[in-house]
Amino acid sequence: MMRMFRTRGTRPDPESTALLVSLVNPAGAVAARVVYSLENGTKSEMKQILLSALLLSGMMGAAAQVKKEDLATKNTKSPGAETSVAVNGKNIWIYYHAPSVRGRQIFGDAGALEPYGKVWRLGADYATVLHTDADLDLNGLAIPKGDYTLYADLDNGQWKLIVNKTLMAGGRHIWGVGVSPDGVREGATTNDPATELGRASLTMGKPSSPVETLKITLSGAGGAKGKLLIEWENVTASAPFTVK
């Protein structure tokens, strides 16, 4: 979006100067550009214009945040789900799509829906999204505040959580695994160190009874500490985190 402001006098000032300011958001997109020709204008006018541009840049940066409603699908077999927690006044949430077992073997050797050694999108449909208002330490992995996609490296039953920096594929949220509905194969993105923030080991366990529908839970653990818990079929995977 571009707005141009120019003041004009009845006669050009031979000492007129032009000020070009580009305001760039963290993702690298130009948020606003201001061209100001100081002919018979005043410094006060220039300050007002630059202030307006800064406010515009801030609004556009906020609009770039992931919108949960854009992640919703009409797949009733894997409905959208969300878990959130406030730790030390900072909000953290995960939005995912929750598939059910429906009589299938989910985890295990060859023949399972999600066999050992595979990278799983930690849900179904659009890639699972993590948003954090604060910097986190998740079991030794430093996660700056922001938005990320989450995957799991199933690694022969010793899972690792993958925190990926890629959120979009063109103009939509990334599908993340296999072939998306518009025919784009995106699987390479989920297992590419160049797109990852990093990986964190998860503590594996078993639920007291089988879990039919995937459940991801964020919870507080006192003070600045919290816990991530993933439960599905006969598996649990968890990791502690700390808000910085």
PDB file of C-alpha atoms in Angstrom:
ATOM      1  CA  MET A   1       0.000   0.000   0.000  1.00  0.00           C
ATOM      2  CA  MET A   2       1.471   3.399  -0.955  1.00  0.00           C
ATOM      3  CA  ARG A   3       0.429   6.913   0.056  1.00  0.00           C
ATOM      4  CA  MET A   4       2.114   9.967  -1.455  1.00  0.00           C
ATOM      5  CA  PHE A   5       2.036  13.398   0.139  1.00  0.00           C
ATOM      6  CA  ARG A   6       3.386  16.531  -1.497  1.00  0.00           C
ATOM      7  CA  THR A   7       3.159  20.181  -0.584  1.00  0.00           C
ATOM      8  CA  ARG A   8       3.232  22.714  -3.392  1.00  0.00           C
ATOM      9  CA  GLY A   9       3.823  26.431  -3.377  1.00  0.00           C
ATOM     10  CA  THR A  10       3.051  29.003  -6.010  1.00  0.00           C
ATOM     11  CA  ARG A  11       6.726  29.181  -6.877  1.00  0.00           C
ATOM     12  CA  PRO A  12       9.286  26.381  -6.505  1.00  0.00           C
ATOM     13  CA  ASP A  13      11.882  26.862  -3.816  1.00  0.00           C
ATOM     14  CA  PRO A  14      15.348  26.450  -5.352  1.00  0.00           C
ATOM     15  CA  GLU A  15      16.506  24.798  -2.134  1.00  0.00           C
ATOM     16  CA  SER A  16      13.599  22.317  -2.016  1.00  0.00           C
ATOM     17  CA  THR A  17      14.505  18.804  -0.915  1.00  0.00           C
ATOM     18  CA  ALA A  18      12.711  15.490  -1.082  1.00  0.00           C
ATOM     19  CA  LEU A  19      12.521  12.960   1.727  1.00  0.00           C
ATOM     20  CA  LEU A  20      11.779   9.318   0.911  1.00  0.00           C
ATOM     21  CA  VAL A  21      11.042   7.020   3.820  1.00  0.00           C
ATOM     22  CA  SER A  22      10.368   3.297   3.487  1.00  0.00           C
ATOM     23  CA  LEU A  23       8.895   1.538   6.471  1.00  0.00           C
ATOM     24  CA  VAL A  24       9.616  -2.174   6.403  1.00  0.00           C
ATOM     25  CA  ASN A  25       7.929  -4.770   8.591  1.00  0.00           C
ATOM     26  CA  PRO A  26       9.858  -7.727  10.112  1.00  0.00           C
ATOM     27  CA  ALA A  27       8.872 -10.030   7.254  1.00  0.00           C
ATOM     28  CA  GLY A  28      10.608  -7.721   4.803  1.00  0.00           C
ATOM     29  CA  ALA A  29       7.540  -6.382   2.992  1.00  0.00           C
ATOM     30  CA  VAL A  30       7.313  -2.652   2.402  1.00  0.00           C
ATOM     31  CA  ALA A  31       4.466  -1.500   4.636  1.00  0.00           C
ATOM     32  CA  ALA A  32       4.299   2.137   3.664  1.00  0.00           C
ATOM     33  CA  ARG A  33       6.229   4.642   1.592  1.00  0.00           C
ATOM     34  CA  VAL A  34       6.114   8.389   2.047  1.00  0.00           C
ATOM     35  CA  VAL A  35       7.411  10.915  -0.467  1.00  0.00           C
ATOM     36  CA  TYR A  36       7.577  14.437   0.942  1.00  0.00           C
ATOM     37  CA  SER A  37       8.710  17.431  -1.104  1.00  0.00           C
ATOM     38  CA  LEU A  38       9.697  20.242   1.236  1.00  0.00           C
ATOM     39  CA  GLU A  39       9.030  23.329  -0.832  1.00  0.00           C
ATOM     40  CA  ASN A  40       6.833  25.747   1.106  1.00  0.00           C
ATOM     41  CA  GLY A  41       5.883  23.075   3.666  1.00  0.00           C
ATOM     42  CA  THR A  42       6.889  23.092   7.313  1.00  0.00           C
ATOM     43  CA  LYS A  43       8.750  20.694   9.573  1.00  0.00           C
ATOM     44  CA  SER A  44       5.523  20.286  11.559  1.00  0.00           C
ATOM     45  CA  GLU A  45       3.705  19.052   8.442  1.00  0.00           C
ATOM     46  CA  MET A  46       6.495  16.609   7.693  1.00  0.00           C
ATOM     47  CA  LYS A  47       6.385  15.205  11.237  1.00  0.00           C
ATOM     48  CA  GLN A  48       2.618  14.697  10.982  1.00  0.00           C
ATOM     49  CA  ILE A  49       2.999  12.823   7.714  1.00  0.00           C
ATOM     50  CA  LEU A  50       5.759  10.577   9.051  1.00  0.00           C
ATOM     51  CA  LEU A  51       3.743   9.856  12.208  1.00  0.00           C
ATOM     52  CA  SER A  52       0.772   8.816  10.061  1.00  0.00           C
ATOM     53  CA  ALA A  53       3.030   6.516   8.059  1.00  0.00           C
ATOM     54  CA  LEU A  54       4.400   4.911  11.205  1.00  0.00           C
ATOM     55  CA  LEU A  55       0.877   4.259  12.487  1.00  0.00           C
ATOM     56  CA  LEU A  56      -0.054   2.740   9.116  1.00  0.00           C
ATOM     57  CA  SER A  57       3.010   0.512   9.228  1.00  0.00           C
ATOM     58  CA  GLY A  58       2.075  -0.711  12.683  1.00  0.00           C
ATOM     59  CA  MET A  59      -1.457  -1.569  11.606  1.00  0.00           C
ATOM     60  CA  MET A  60      -0.226  -3.500   8.612  1.00  0.00           C
ATOM     61  CA  GLY A  61       2.264  -5.431  10.749  1.00  0.00           C
ATOM     62  CA  ALA A  62      -0.511  -6.459  13.120  1.00  0.00           C
ATOM     63  CA  ALA A  63      -2.672  -7.596  10.219  1.00  0.00           C
ATOM     64  CA  ALA A  64       0.105  -9.973   9.114  1.00  0.00           C
ATOM     65  CA  GLN A  65      -0.439 -12.140  12.206  1.00  0.00           C
ATOM     66  CA  VAL A  66      -1.989 -15.569  11.637  1.00  0.00           C
ATOM     67  CA  LYS A  67      -5.786 -15.481  11.679  1.00  0.00           C
ATOM     68  CA  LYS A  68      -7.262 -18.623  13.185  1.00  0.00           C
ATOM     69  CA  GLU A  69     -10.444 -18.282  11.139  1.00  0.00           C
ATOM     70  CA  ASP A  70      -8.362 -18.671   7.971  1.00  0.00           C
ATOM     71  CA  LEU A  71      -7.195 -22.079   9.191  1.00  0.00           C
ATOM     72  CA  ALA A  72     -10.714 -23.490   9.514  1.00  0.00           C
ATOM     73  CA  THR A  73     -11.861 -26.172   7.062  1.00  0.00           C
ATOM     74  CA  LYS A  74     -15.128 -28.004   6.435  1.00  0.00           C
ATOM     75  CA  ASN A  75     -13.566 -31.396   7.219  1.00  0.00           C
ATOM     76  CA  THR A  76     -15.847 -32.732   9.972  1.00  0.00           C
ATOM     77  CA  LYS A  77     -13.617 -35.808  10.425  1.00  0.00           C
ATOM     78  CA  SER A  78     -10.764 -33.554  11.554  1.00  0.00           C
ATOM     79  CA  PRO A  79     -12.375 -30.445  13.063  1.00  0.00           C
ATOM     80  CA  GLY A  80     -10.403 -27.396  14.119  1.00  0.00           C
ATOM     81  CA  ALA A  81      -9.286 -27.308  17.756  1.00  0.00           C
ATOM     82  CA  GLU A  82      -7.367 -24.868  19.925  1.00  0.00           C
ATOM     83  CA  THR A  83      -5.451 -24.919  23.166  1.00  0.00           C
ATOM     84  CA  SER A  84      -4.236 -21.774  24.919  1.00  0.00           C
ATOM     85  CA  VAL A  85      -2.657 -20.668  28.161  1.00  0.00           C
ATOM     86  CA  ALA A  86      -1.548 -17.403  29.760  1.00  0.00           C
ATOM     87  CA  VAL A  87       1.809 -17.622  31.541  1.00  0.00           C
ATOM     88  CA  ASN A  88       3.190 -14.541  33.270  1.00  0.00           C
ATOM     89  CA  GLY A  89       0.544 -12.497  31.461  1.00  0.00           C
ATOM     90  CA  LYS A  90       1.679 -13.692  28.014  1.00  0.00           C
ATOM     91  CA  ASN A  91      -0.697 -15.589  25.745  1.00  0.00           C
ATOM     92  CA  ILE A  92       0.369 -18.753  23.948  1.00  0.00           C
ATOM     93  CA  TRP A  93      -1.929 -20.778  21.687  1.00  0.00           C
ATOM     94  CA  ILE A  94      -1.848 -23.691  19.286  1.00  0.00           C
ATOM     95  CA  TYR A  95      -4.447 -24.189  16.544  1.00  0.00           C
ATOM     96  CA  TYR A  96      -4.675 -27.636  14.960  1.00  0.00           C
ATOM     97  CA  HIS A  97      -7.068 -30.023  13.231  1.00  0.00           C
ATOM     98  CA  ALA A  98      -7.939 -33.065  15.337  1.00  0.00           C
ATOM     99  CA  PRO A  99      -8.306 -36.399  13.514  1.00  0.00           C
ATOM    100  CA  SER A 100      -9.707 -39.509  15.208  1.00  0.00           C
ATOM    101  CA  VAL A 101      -8.467 -43.110  15.278  1.00  0.00           C
ATOM    102  CA  ARG A 102     -11.634 -44.559  13.685  1.00  0.00           C
ATOM    103  CA  GLY A 103     -10.396 -48.151  13.944  1.00  0.00           C
ATOM    104  CA  ARG A 104      -7.001 -47.492  12.345  1.00  0.00           C
ATOM    105  CA  GLN A 105      -3.488 -48.136  13.629  1.00  0.00           C
ATOM    106  CA  ILE A 106      -2.022 -44.643  13.972  1.00  0.00           C
ATOM    107  CA  PHE A 107       1.578 -45.046  15.163  1.00  0.00           C
ATOM    108  CA  GLY A 108       3.987 -47.938  14.699  1.00  0.00           C
ATOM    109  CA  ASP A 109       5.947 -49.779  12.065  1.00  0.00           C
ATOM    110  CA  ALA A 110       5.203 -49.946   8.351  1.00  0.00           C
ATOM    111  CA  GLY A 111       1.473 -50.151   7.761  1.00  0.00           C
ATOM    112  CA  ALA A 112       0.578 -47.582  10.420  1.00  0.00           C
ATOM    113  CA  LEU A 113      -1.047 -44.318   9.368  1.00  0.00           C
ATOM    114  CA  GLU A 114       1.932 -42.393  10.796  1.00  0.00           C
ATOM    115  CA  PRO A 115       4.850 -44.874  10.749  1.00  0.00           C
ATOM    116  CA  TYR A 116       8.085 -44.445  12.675  1.00  0.00           C
ATOM    117  CA  GLY A 117      10.646 -42.318  10.846  1.00  0.00           C
ATOM    118  CA  LYS A 118       8.008 -40.087   9.277  1.00  0.00           C
ATOM    119  CA  VAL A 119       7.522 -36.354   9.772  1.00  0.00           C
ATOM    120  CA  TRP A 120       3.916 -35.784  10.865  1.00  0.00           C
ATOM    121  CA  ARG A 121       2.101 -32.436  10.694  1.00  0.00           C
ATOM    122  CA  LEU A 122       0.871 -32.841  14.301  1.00  0.00           C
ATOM    123  CA  GLY A 123      -2.734 -32.925  13.185  1.00  0.00           C
ATOM    124  CA  ALA A 124      -4.568 -32.917   9.854  1.00  0.00           C
ATOM    125  CA  ASP A 125      -5.202 -30.542   6.958  1.00  0.00           C
ATOM    126  CA  TYR A 126      -3.441 -27.153   7.362  1.00  0.00           C
ATOM    127  CA  ALA A 127      -0.196 -27.327   9.318  1.00  0.00           C
ATOM    128  CA  THR A 128      -0.558 -26.859  13.072  1.00  0.00           C
ATOM    129  CA  VAL A 129       0.234 -23.285  14.170  1.00  0.00           C
ATOM    130  CA  LEU A 130       1.905 -22.031  17.350  1.00  0.00           C
ATOM    131  CA  HIS A 131       1.541 -18.392  18.412  1.00  0.00           C
ATOM    132  CA  THR A 132       3.441 -16.945  21.372  1.00  0.00           C
ATOM    133  CA  ASP A 133       3.389 -13.400  22.739  1.00  0.00           C
ATOM    134  CA  ALA A 134       6.671 -14.025  24.562  1.00  0.00           C
ATOM    135  CA  ASP A 135      10.050 -15.606  23.937  1.00  0.00           C
ATOM    136  CA  LEU A 136      10.016 -19.235  25.052  1.00  0.00           C
ATOM    137  CA  ASP A 137      12.482 -21.914  26.039  1.00  0.00           C
ATOM    138  CA  LEU A 138      10.872 -25.220  25.054  1.00  0.00           C
ATOM    139  CA  ASN A 139      12.971 -28.036  26.499  1.00  0.00           C
ATOM    140  CA  GLY A 140      16.165 -26.232  25.502  1.00  0.00           C
ATOM    141  CA  LEU A 141      14.954 -24.777  22.188  1.00  0.00           C
ATOM    142  CA  ALA A 142      14.810 -20.961  22.140  1.00  0.00           C
ATOM    143  CA  ILE A 143      11.623 -19.743  20.395  1.00  0.00           C
ATOM    144  CA  PRO A 144      11.337 -15.968  19.831  1.00  0.00           C
ATOM    145  CA  LYS A 145       7.833 -14.541  20.128  1.00  0.00           C
ATOM    146  CA  GLY A 146       5.835 -14.875  16.922  1.00  0.00           C
ATOM    147  CA  ASP A 147       4.022 -17.463  14.781  1.00  0.00           C
ATOM    148  CA  TYR A 148       5.333 -20.866  13.700  1.00  0.00           C
ATOM    149  CA  THR A 149       4.176 -24.174  12.243  1.00  0.00           C
ATOM    150  CA  LEU A 150       4.676 -27.357  14.264  1.00  0.00           C
ATOM    151  CA  TYR A 151       5.506 -30.886  13.119  1.00  0.00           C
ATOM    152  CA  ALA A 152       6.729 -34.048  14.826  1.00  0.00           C
ATOM    153  CA  ASP A 153       9.657 -36.194  13.725  1.00  0.00           C
ATOM    154  CA  LEU A 154       8.415 -39.620  14.888  1.00  0.00           C
ATOM    155  CA  ASP A 155      12.013 -40.954  14.903  1.00  0.00           C
ATOM    156  CA  ASN A 156      11.353 -44.604  15.826  1.00  0.00           C
ATOM    157  CA  GLY A 157       9.061 -43.701  18.683  1.00  0.00           C
ATOM    158  CA  GLN A 158      11.343 -41.039  20.223  1.00  0.00           C
ATOM    159  CA  TRP A 159       9.599 -37.939  18.951  1.00  0.00           C
ATOM    160  CA  LYS A 160      11.118 -34.550  18.327  1.00  0.00           C
ATOM    161  CA  LEU A 161       9.015 -31.416  17.977  1.00  0.00           C
ATOM    162  CA  ILE A 162       9.904 -29.435  14.842  1.00  0.00           C
ATOM    163  CA  VAL A 163       9.345 -25.682  15.026  1.00  0.00           C
ATOM    164  CA  ASN A 164       9.206 -24.372  11.468  1.00  0.00           C
ATOM    165  CA  LYS A 165       9.326 -20.764  10.273  1.00  0.00           C
ATOM    166  CA  THR A 166       7.271 -21.335   7.096  1.00  0.00           C
ATOM    167  CA  LEU A 167       3.633 -20.301   7.566  1.00  0.00           C
ATOM    168  CA  MET A 168       2.399 -19.588   4.056  1.00  0.00           C
ATOM    169  CA  ALA A 169       2.423 -21.258   0.649  1.00  0.00           C
ATOM    170  CA  GLY A 170       1.639 -18.491  -1.801  1.00  0.00           C
ATOM    171  CA  GLY A 171      -1.491 -16.717  -0.605  1.00  0.00           C
ATOM    172  CA  ARG A 172      -2.701 -19.392   1.817  1.00  0.00           C
ATOM    173  CA  HIS A 173      -1.557 -21.165   4.950  1.00  0.00           C
ATOM    174  CA  ILE A 174       0.760 -24.079   4.289  1.00  0.00           C
ATOM    175  CA  TRP A 175      -0.743 -27.573   4.096  1.00  0.00           C
ATOM    176  CA  GLY A 176       2.566 -28.978   5.237  1.00  0.00           C
ATOM    177  CA  VAL A 177       2.488 -32.649   4.287  1.00  0.00           C
ATOM    178  CA  GLY A 178       1.783 -34.517   1.065  1.00  0.00           C
ATOM    179  CA  VAL A 179      -0.279 -32.770  -1.610  1.00  0.00           C
ATOM    180  CA  SER A 180      -2.474 -29.797  -0.741  1.00  0.00           C
ATOM    181  CA  PRO A 181      -6.046 -29.427  -2.070  1.00  0.00           C
ATOM    182  CA  ASP A 182      -4.765 -27.174  -4.871  1.00  0.00           C
ATOM    183  CA  GLY A 183      -2.319 -29.858  -6.017  1.00  0.00           C
ATOM    184  CA  VAL A 184       0.929 -28.474  -4.551  1.00  0.00           C
ATOM    185  CA  ARG A 185       3.328 -30.996  -3.020  1.00  0.00           C
ATOM    186  CA  GLU A 186       4.670 -29.375   0.148  1.00  0.00           C
ATOM    187  CA  GLY A 187       6.182 -32.276   2.067  1.00  0.00           C
ATOM    188  CA  ALA A 188       9.791 -31.140   1.641  1.00  0.00           C
ATOM    189  CA  THR A 189       9.093 -28.017   3.698  1.00  0.00           C
ATOM    190  CA  THR A 190       8.441 -30.013   6.853  1.00  0.00           C
ATOM    191  CA  ASN A 191      11.836 -31.730   6.884  1.00  0.00           C
ATOM    192  CA  ASP A 192      14.170 -28.997   5.660  1.00  0.00           C
ATOM    193  CA  PRO A 193      16.613 -27.565   8.236  1.00  0.00           C
ATOM    194  CA  ALA A 194      16.773 -24.337   6.201  1.00  0.00           C
ATOM    195  CA  THR A 195      13.125 -23.586   7.075  1.00  0.00           C
ATOM    196  CA  GLU A 196      13.302 -24.721  10.698  1.00  0.00           C
ATOM    197  CA  LEU A 197      13.857 -22.739  13.858  1.00  0.00           C
ATOM    198  CA  GLY A 198      14.939 -25.981  15.499  1.00  0.00           C
ATOM    199  CA  ARG A 199      13.865 -29.249  17.148  1.00  0.00           C
ATOM    200  CA  ALA A 200      13.153 -30.192  20.745  1.00  0.00           C
ATOM    201  CA  SER A 201      13.059 -33.677  22.229  1.00  0.00           C
ATOM    202  CA  LEU A 202       9.726 -34.847  23.655  1.00  0.00           C
ATOM    203  CA  THR A 203       9.206 -37.149  26.635  1.00  0.00           C
ATOM    204  CA  MET A 204       7.259 -40.213  25.529  1.00  0.00           C
ATOM    205  CA  GLY A 205       4.616 -42.053  27.524  1.00  0.00           C
ATOM    206  CA  LYS A 206       1.312 -43.913  27.358  1.00  0.00           C
ATOM    207  CA  PRO A 207      -2.148 -42.662  28.322  1.00  0.00           C
ATOM    208  CA  SER A 208      -4.178 -44.499  30.963  1.00  0.00           C
ATOM    209  CA  SER A 209      -6.634 -45.455  28.195  1.00  0.00           C
ATOM    210  CA  PRO A 210      -6.596 -45.055  24.391  1.00  0.00           C
ATOM    211  CA  VAL A 211      -7.234 -41.523  23.151  1.00  0.00           C
ATOM    212  CA  GLU A 212      -9.687 -41.579  20.229  1.00  0.00           C
ATOM    213  CA  THR A 213      -9.262 -37.970  19.043  1.00  0.00           C
ATOM    214  CA  LEU A 214      -5.963 -36.120  18.898  1.00  0.00           C
ATOM    215  CA  LYS A 215      -5.628 -33.734  21.834  1.00  0.00           C
ATOM    216  CA  ILE A 216      -2.956 -31.063  22.287  1.00  0.00           C
ATOM    217  CA  THR A 217      -2.865 -29.215  25.600  1.00  0.00           C
ATOM    218  CA  LEU A 218      -0.925 -26.186  26.816  1.00  0.00           C
ATOM    219  CA  SER A 219      -1.006 -25.738  30.596  1.00  0.00           C
ATOM    220  CA  GLY A 220       0.648 -23.626  33.257  1.00  0.00           C
ATOM    221  CA  ALA A 221       3.041 -25.249  35.707  1.00  0.00           C
ATOM    222  CA  GLY A 222       3.558 -22.364  38.129  1.00  0.00           C
ATOM    223  CA  GLY A 223       5.429 -19.085  37.740  1.00  0.00           C
ATOM    224  CA  ALA A 224       6.924 -18.705  34.292  1.00  0.00           C
ATOM    225  CA  LYS A 225       6.723 -22.413  33.515  1.00  0.00           C
ATOM    226  CA  GLY A 226       4.286 -24.410  31.394  1.00  0.00           C
ATOM    227  CA  LYS A 227       3.820 -27.746  29.686  1.00  0.00           C
ATOM    228  CA  LEU A 228       2.974 -28.963  26.186  1.00  0.00           C
ATOM    229  CA  LEU A 229       1.169 -32.320  26.042  1.00  0.00           C
ATOM    230  CA  ILE A 230       0.213 -34.288  22.907  1.00  0.00           C
ATOM    231  CA  GLU A 231      -2.105 -37.316  23.237  1.00  0.00           C
ATOM    232  CA  TRP A 232      -3.409 -39.666  20.560  1.00  0.00           C
ATOM    233  CA  GLU A 233      -4.121 -43.375  20.296  1.00  0.00           C
ATOM    234  CA  ASN A 234      -1.698 -45.124  22.684  1.00  0.00           C
ATOM    235  CA  VAL A 235       0.946 -42.382  22.805  1.00  0.00           C
ATOM    236  CA  THR A 236       1.666 -39.253  24.822  1.00  0.00           C
ATOM    237  CA  ALA A 237       4.489 -36.808  24.122  1.00  0.00           C
ATOM    238  CA  SER A 238       5.312 -33.816  26.294  1.00  0.00           C
ATOM    239  CA  ALA A 239       7.816 -31.047  26.886  1.00  0.00           C
ATOM    240  CA  PRO A 240       8.253 -28.312  29.497  1.00  0.00           C
ATOM    241  CA  PHE A 241       8.565 -24.675  28.495  1.00  0.00           C
ATOM    242  CA  THR A 242       9.512 -21.429  30.186  1.00  0.00           C
ATOM    243  CA  VAL A 243       8.352 -17.907  29.329  1.00  0.00           C
ATOM    244  CA  LYS A 244      11.320 -15.552  29.145  1.00  0.00           C
TER     245      LYS A 244
END
